[in-house]
Short mmCIF file of C-alpha atoms in Angstrom, two decimals:
data_model
loop_
_atom_site.label_atom_id
_atom_site.label_comp_id
_atom_site.label_asym_id
_atom_site.label_seq_id
_atom_site.Cartn_x
_atom_site.Cartn_y
_atom_site.Cartn_z
CA MET A 1 81.77 120.38 98.91
CA ASN A 2 80.30 116.86 98.80
CA ILE A 3 83.09 114.28 98.84
CA GLY A 4 82.83 110.51 98.55
CA VAL A 5 85.51 108.19 99.94
CA VAL A 6 85.53 104.57 98.83
CA GLY A 7 87.50 102.40 101.26
CA LEU A 8 87.87 103.50 104.88
CA GLY A 9 91.14 101.87 105.91
CA LEU A 10 94.18 103.83 107.04
CA ILE A 11 94.49 105.86 103.82
CA GLY A 12 90.83 106.34 102.96
CA GLY A 13 89.87 106.91 106.58
CA SER A 14 92.60 109.52 106.96
CA VAL A 15 91.46 111.27 103.75
CA ALA A 16 87.91 111.32 105.11
CA ALA A 17 89.05 112.60 108.51
CA ALA A 18 90.99 115.51 106.99
CA MET A 19 88.17 116.43 104.61
CA HIS A 20 85.49 116.20 107.27
CA GLY A 21 87.63 118.21 109.66
CA ALA A 22 87.86 120.95 107.03
CA GLY A 23 84.08 121.27 106.96
CA HIS A 24 83.23 119.24 103.86
CA THR A 25 80.33 116.81 103.73
CA VAL A 26 82.01 113.42 103.45
CA TYR A 27 80.24 110.21 102.52
CA GLY A 28 82.12 106.95 102.93
CA THR A 29 81.79 103.29 102.14
CA ASP A 30 83.75 100.13 102.82
CA ARG A 31 83.11 96.45 102.12
CA ASP A 32 83.37 95.98 105.90
CA HIS A 33 80.15 97.47 107.28
CA ALA A 34 81.74 97.70 110.74
CA ALA A 35 84.39 100.04 109.29
CA CYS A 36 81.64 102.32 107.98
CA SER A 37 79.94 102.38 111.36
CA LEU A 38 83.23 103.09 113.12
CA ALA A 39 83.94 105.93 110.68
CA VAL A 40 80.61 107.53 111.57
CA VAL A 41 81.18 107.08 115.31
CA ARG A 42 84.70 108.57 115.06
CA GLY A 43 83.42 111.51 113.03
CA LEU A 44 85.50 110.63 109.96
CA ILE A 45 82.46 110.75 107.66
CA THR A 46 79.08 112.43 107.65
CA ASP A 47 77.16 109.38 106.46
CA PHE A 48 77.36 106.31 104.23
CA LEU A 49 78.11 106.66 100.52
CA THR A 50 75.17 105.30 98.52
CA ASP A 51 74.64 105.28 94.74
CA ASP A 52 72.46 108.37 94.82
CA ARG A 53 75.07 110.18 96.90
CA ILE A 54 77.83 109.17 94.46
CA ALA A 55 76.02 111.16 91.80
CA ALA A 56 75.87 114.18 94.14
CA CYS A 57 79.61 114.18 94.91
CA GLU A 58 81.88 116.76 93.34
CA ALA A 59 84.94 114.68 94.19
CA LEU A 60 85.45 110.96 94.75
CA ILE A 61 88.56 109.40 96.30
CA ILE A 62 88.96 105.64 95.86
CA ALA A 63 91.24 104.03 98.46
CA LEU A 64 91.09 100.36 97.48
CA TYR A 65 93.51 97.73 96.22
CA PRO A 66 94.38 98.21 92.51
CA GLU A 67 92.16 95.39 91.19
CA GLU A 68 89.27 96.49 93.40
CA THR A 69 89.71 100.09 92.25
CA CYS A 70 89.37 99.06 88.60
CA ALA A 71 86.34 96.91 89.43
CA TRP A 72 84.65 99.76 91.36
CA LEU A 73 85.20 102.19 88.49
CA ARG A 74 83.68 99.76 85.99
CA GLU A 75 80.73 98.98 88.26
CA HIS A 76 79.93 102.64 88.95
CA ARG A 77 80.80 104.18 85.59
CA ASP A 78 77.16 105.17 85.02
CA THR A 79 76.65 106.44 88.58
CA VAL A 80 79.44 109.02 88.67
CA ALA A 81 78.15 112.36 87.40
CA PRO A 82 79.85 114.04 84.43
CA GLY A 83 82.39 116.60 85.59
CA THR A 84 83.13 114.83 88.87
CA LEU A 85 86.79 114.73 89.89
CA VAL A 86 87.65 111.07 90.59
CA MET A 87 91.00 110.13 92.18
CA ASP A 88 92.49 106.88 93.40
CA THR A 89 95.24 106.30 95.98
CA ALA A 90 96.62 102.92 94.82
CA GLY A 91 100.35 102.29 95.18
CA VAL A 92 100.72 101.30 91.51
CA LYS A 93 99.30 103.33 88.67
CA ARG A 94 99.46 101.77 85.19
CA ALA A 95 96.48 99.40 85.33
CA VAL A 96 94.37 101.75 87.46
CA CYS A 97 95.03 104.81 85.30
CA ASP A 98 94.47 102.90 82.07
CA THR A 99 91.02 101.96 83.36
CA GLY A 100 90.27 105.36 84.92
CA PHE A 101 91.31 107.40 81.89
CA GLU A 102 89.31 105.21 79.50
CA LEU A 103 86.11 105.32 81.57
CA ALA A 104 86.47 109.06 82.25
CA LYS A 105 86.71 109.78 78.55
CA GLU A 106 83.70 107.54 77.89
CA ARG A 107 81.48 108.85 80.72
CA GLY A 108 82.52 112.50 81.01
CA PHE A 109 84.06 112.60 84.49
CA THR A 110 87.70 113.50 85.22
CA PHE A 111 90.13 110.89 86.52
CA VAL A 112 93.52 111.59 88.09
CA GLY A 113 95.74 109.02 89.75
CA ILE A 114 97.31 110.14 93.01
CA HIS A 115 99.73 108.42 95.35
CA PRO A 116 100.03 109.92 98.84
CA VAL A 117 103.57 108.94 99.85
CA ALA A 118 102.69 108.42 103.50
CA GLY A 119 101.70 105.56 105.73
CA SER A 120 101.97 103.89 109.10
CA GLU A 121 102.76 100.52 110.62
CA LYS A 122 99.15 100.55 111.81
CA SER A 123 96.19 99.80 109.57
CA GLY A 124 92.41 100.00 109.43
CA THR A 125 89.78 102.62 110.20
CA ALA A 126 90.81 102.75 113.85
CA ALA A 127 94.28 103.99 112.83
CA ALA A 128 93.02 106.77 110.54
CA THR A 129 94.13 110.28 111.42
CA PRO A 130 93.60 113.67 109.73
CA ASP A 131 97.33 114.44 110.03
CA LEU A 132 98.64 111.36 108.18
CA PHE A 133 99.52 113.31 105.03
CA ARG A 134 100.67 116.54 106.68
CA GLY A 135 103.92 117.61 104.98
CA ALA A 136 104.11 114.46 102.85
CA CYS A 137 104.55 114.27 99.08
CA CYS A 138 101.64 113.56 96.75
CA VAL A 139 102.41 112.12 93.31
CA MET A 140 99.87 112.99 90.61
CA VAL A 141 99.30 111.03 87.40
CA PRO A 142 96.95 113.15 85.24
CA PRO A 143 95.62 112.20 81.81
CA VAL A 144 97.37 115.25 80.32
CA TYR A 145 100.75 116.10 81.79
CA ASP A 146 100.64 119.89 81.30
CA ASP A 147 97.00 120.71 82.11
CA ILE A 148 97.74 123.39 84.73
CA ARG A 149 94.07 124.03 85.50
CA LEU A 150 93.51 120.34 86.27
CA LEU A 151 96.59 120.14 88.48
CA GLU A 152 95.44 123.20 90.42
CA ARG A 153 91.97 121.71 90.73
CA VAL A 154 93.43 118.55 92.29
CA LYS A 155 95.65 120.56 94.66
CA HIS A 156 92.69 122.66 95.76
CA ALA A 157 90.46 119.62 96.30
CA LEU A 158 93.11 117.88 98.39
CA SER A 159 94.30 120.98 100.27
CA PRO A 160 92.79 119.81 103.62
CA LEU A 161 95.22 116.86 103.58
CA GLY A 162 98.16 119.25 103.98
CA PHE A 163 100.61 117.81 101.47
CA GLY A 164 104.01 119.51 101.57
CA LYS A 165 105.19 118.58 98.08
CA TRP A 166 103.64 117.67 94.74
CA MET A 167 105.10 115.60 91.92
CA VAL A 168 103.57 115.13 88.47
CA THR A 169 104.55 112.13 86.38
CA THR A 170 103.33 109.35 84.10
CA ALA A 171 101.96 106.04 85.34
CA GLU A 172 104.92 104.21 83.80
CA LYS A 173 107.54 106.39 85.51
CA HIS A 174 105.65 106.26 88.81
CA ASP A 175 105.64 102.47 88.85
CA ARG A 176 109.29 102.19 87.79
CA ILE A 177 110.52 104.48 90.57
CA ILE A 178 108.13 103.24 93.26
CA ALA A 179 109.47 99.72 92.67
CA TYR A 180 112.80 100.97 94.03
CA THR A 181 111.72 103.49 96.68
CA SER A 182 108.84 101.55 98.25
CA GLN A 183 108.35 98.01 97.04
CA LEU A 184 111.97 96.83 97.14
CA PRO A 185 112.51 98.02 100.75
CA HIS A 186 109.34 96.17 101.79
CA VAL A 187 110.56 92.97 100.12
CA ILE A 188 113.98 93.31 101.78
CA SER A 189 112.50 93.97 105.22
CA ASN A 190 110.00 91.13 105.03
CA ALA A 191 112.61 88.68 103.69
CA TYR A 192 115.15 89.75 106.32
CA VAL A 193 112.97 88.79 109.29
CA GLN A 194 112.47 85.30 107.83
CA ASN A 195 116.08 84.45 108.71
CA PRO A 196 116.15 81.93 111.63
CA THR A 197 118.55 84.20 113.53
CA PHE A 198 115.67 86.68 113.89
CA SER A 199 114.43 84.71 116.91
CA GLU A 200 117.83 84.98 118.64
CA ARG A 201 118.22 88.76 118.34
CA GLU A 202 117.26 89.68 121.93
CA GLY A 203 119.94 91.94 123.39
CA PHE A 204 121.85 92.20 120.12
CA SER A 205 119.69 94.57 118.07
CA GLY A 206 119.91 98.34 117.84
CA GLY A 207 118.90 101.18 115.56
CA SER A 208 119.99 99.56 112.30
CA PHE A 209 117.90 96.49 113.09
CA ARG A 210 114.84 98.61 113.94
CA ASP A 211 115.22 100.64 110.75
CA LEU A 212 115.51 97.56 108.57
CA THR A 213 112.57 95.72 110.14
CA ARG A 214 110.17 98.66 110.45
CA THR A 215 108.27 97.75 107.27
CA ALA A 216 108.48 93.96 107.60
CA ALA A 217 104.88 93.42 108.72
CA LEU A 218 102.92 93.54 105.45
CA ASN A 219 99.28 93.12 104.55
CA ALA A 220 99.84 90.03 102.38
CA PRO A 221 96.77 90.36 100.08
CA LEU A 222 97.52 94.05 99.40
CA TRP A 223 101.27 93.86 98.94
CA SER A 224 101.22 90.69 96.86
CA GLN A 225 98.82 92.49 94.51
CA LEU A 226 101.04 95.58 94.39
CA PHE A 227 104.17 93.50 93.74
CA LEU A 228 102.54 91.46 90.97
CA GLU A 229 100.94 94.47 89.30
CA ASN A 230 104.43 95.98 89.09
CA ARG A 231 106.36 92.75 88.56
CA GLU A 232 108.44 93.93 85.59
CA SER A 233 109.90 96.93 87.40
CA LEU A 234 110.22 95.14 90.73
CA THR A 235 112.01 92.08 89.34
CA GLY A 236 114.46 94.41 87.61
CA GLU A 237 115.25 96.10 90.93
CA LEU A 238 115.56 92.72 92.64
CA ASP A 239 117.98 91.50 89.97
CA ARG A 240 120.20 94.55 90.46
CA LEU A 241 120.16 94.15 94.23
CA ILE A 242 120.90 90.42 94.03
CA ALA A 243 123.88 91.15 91.75
CA THR A 244 125.28 93.61 94.29
CA LEU A 245 124.66 91.24 97.21
CA THR A 246 126.36 88.46 95.26
CA ALA A 247 129.39 90.71 94.77
CA TYR A 248 129.47 91.33 98.54
CA ARG A 249 129.18 87.61 99.27
CA THR A 250 131.99 86.77 96.86
CA ALA A 251 134.32 89.41 98.31
CA ILE A 252 133.62 88.21 101.86
CA SER A 253 133.83 84.46 101.14
CA GLU A 254 137.07 84.92 99.17
CA ASN A 255 138.57 87.15 101.88
CA ASP A 256 139.09 89.98 99.38
CA PRO A 257 139.43 93.22 101.40
CA THR A 258 140.22 95.32 98.33
CA ARG A 259 137.00 94.39 96.54
CA LEU A 260 134.98 94.66 99.74
CA GLU A 261 136.27 98.17 100.43
CA GLU A 262 135.42 99.16 96.84
CA LEU A 263 131.84 97.98 97.30
CA ILE A 264 131.43 99.77 100.62
CA ALA A 265 132.98 102.96 99.23
CA ALA A 266 130.65 102.87 96.19
CA GLY A 267 127.62 102.93 98.48
CA GLU A 268 129.11 105.73 100.57
CA ARG A 269 129.80 107.82 97.44
CA ASN A 270 126.21 107.46 96.28
CA ILE A 271 124.87 108.61 99.65
CA HIS A 272 127.23 111.62 99.79
CA ALA A 273 126.41 112.60 96.21
CA ASP A 274 122.69 112.44 96.95
CA ARG A 275 123.02 114.54 100.12
CA SER A 276 125.06 117.20 98.33
CA ARG A 277 122.37 117.86 95.69
#
């Protein structure tokens, strides 16, 4: 199968690596020409993705920032051949899927939003690996929720990536939940290391510190775009967290052990209930 990958960073490069390793012909492109060259040298892609090769691809995977994904789809709407399966990997789905579904209906190709729930602290083409998605969950946002043939088509096309679980949802639900499971932890981690005490931690930090700071180093242009694209859901999650933190602060500052124990116990109950499902 001829596959085109647009964007050869960690995600796109890893998609290309897995597809190429499975024997597919993979064409790739990136705004950084050096990334394209590195992808060829590393054997992630067969060759560069040009306009004439876009038309020859049976599947296209777009691994760009949300705004850039929408722009690429608009720019290449007439280049993608009818019937082509087009997927994006952006971390938010509403704006991307609105654009993708509209153009697919207009031009005759098929668009499905996907979100590989996998990543790494590393970034760029040099960090790409064919095993990045092995066993991970892939969230699908199709234009029609119960089109079984389309869902199977996507699973078959992405089978070389080795996903261990599949979820199907709407763009709205995806963005609401991802605000809590992904974006909020990144905000917390990044904000946490901005405390002045961070520089005095030597010798005092253990596993809890490592866990909390693991996702603190963010790609600012990417994550600011993701946060703002999903600002309604994310601000709601931040408001709820701030309310809980304020309750903790009040209990501690007022030396209220009863209230503090209630707050701690509430968190423990939620964890136990989740683990017992």
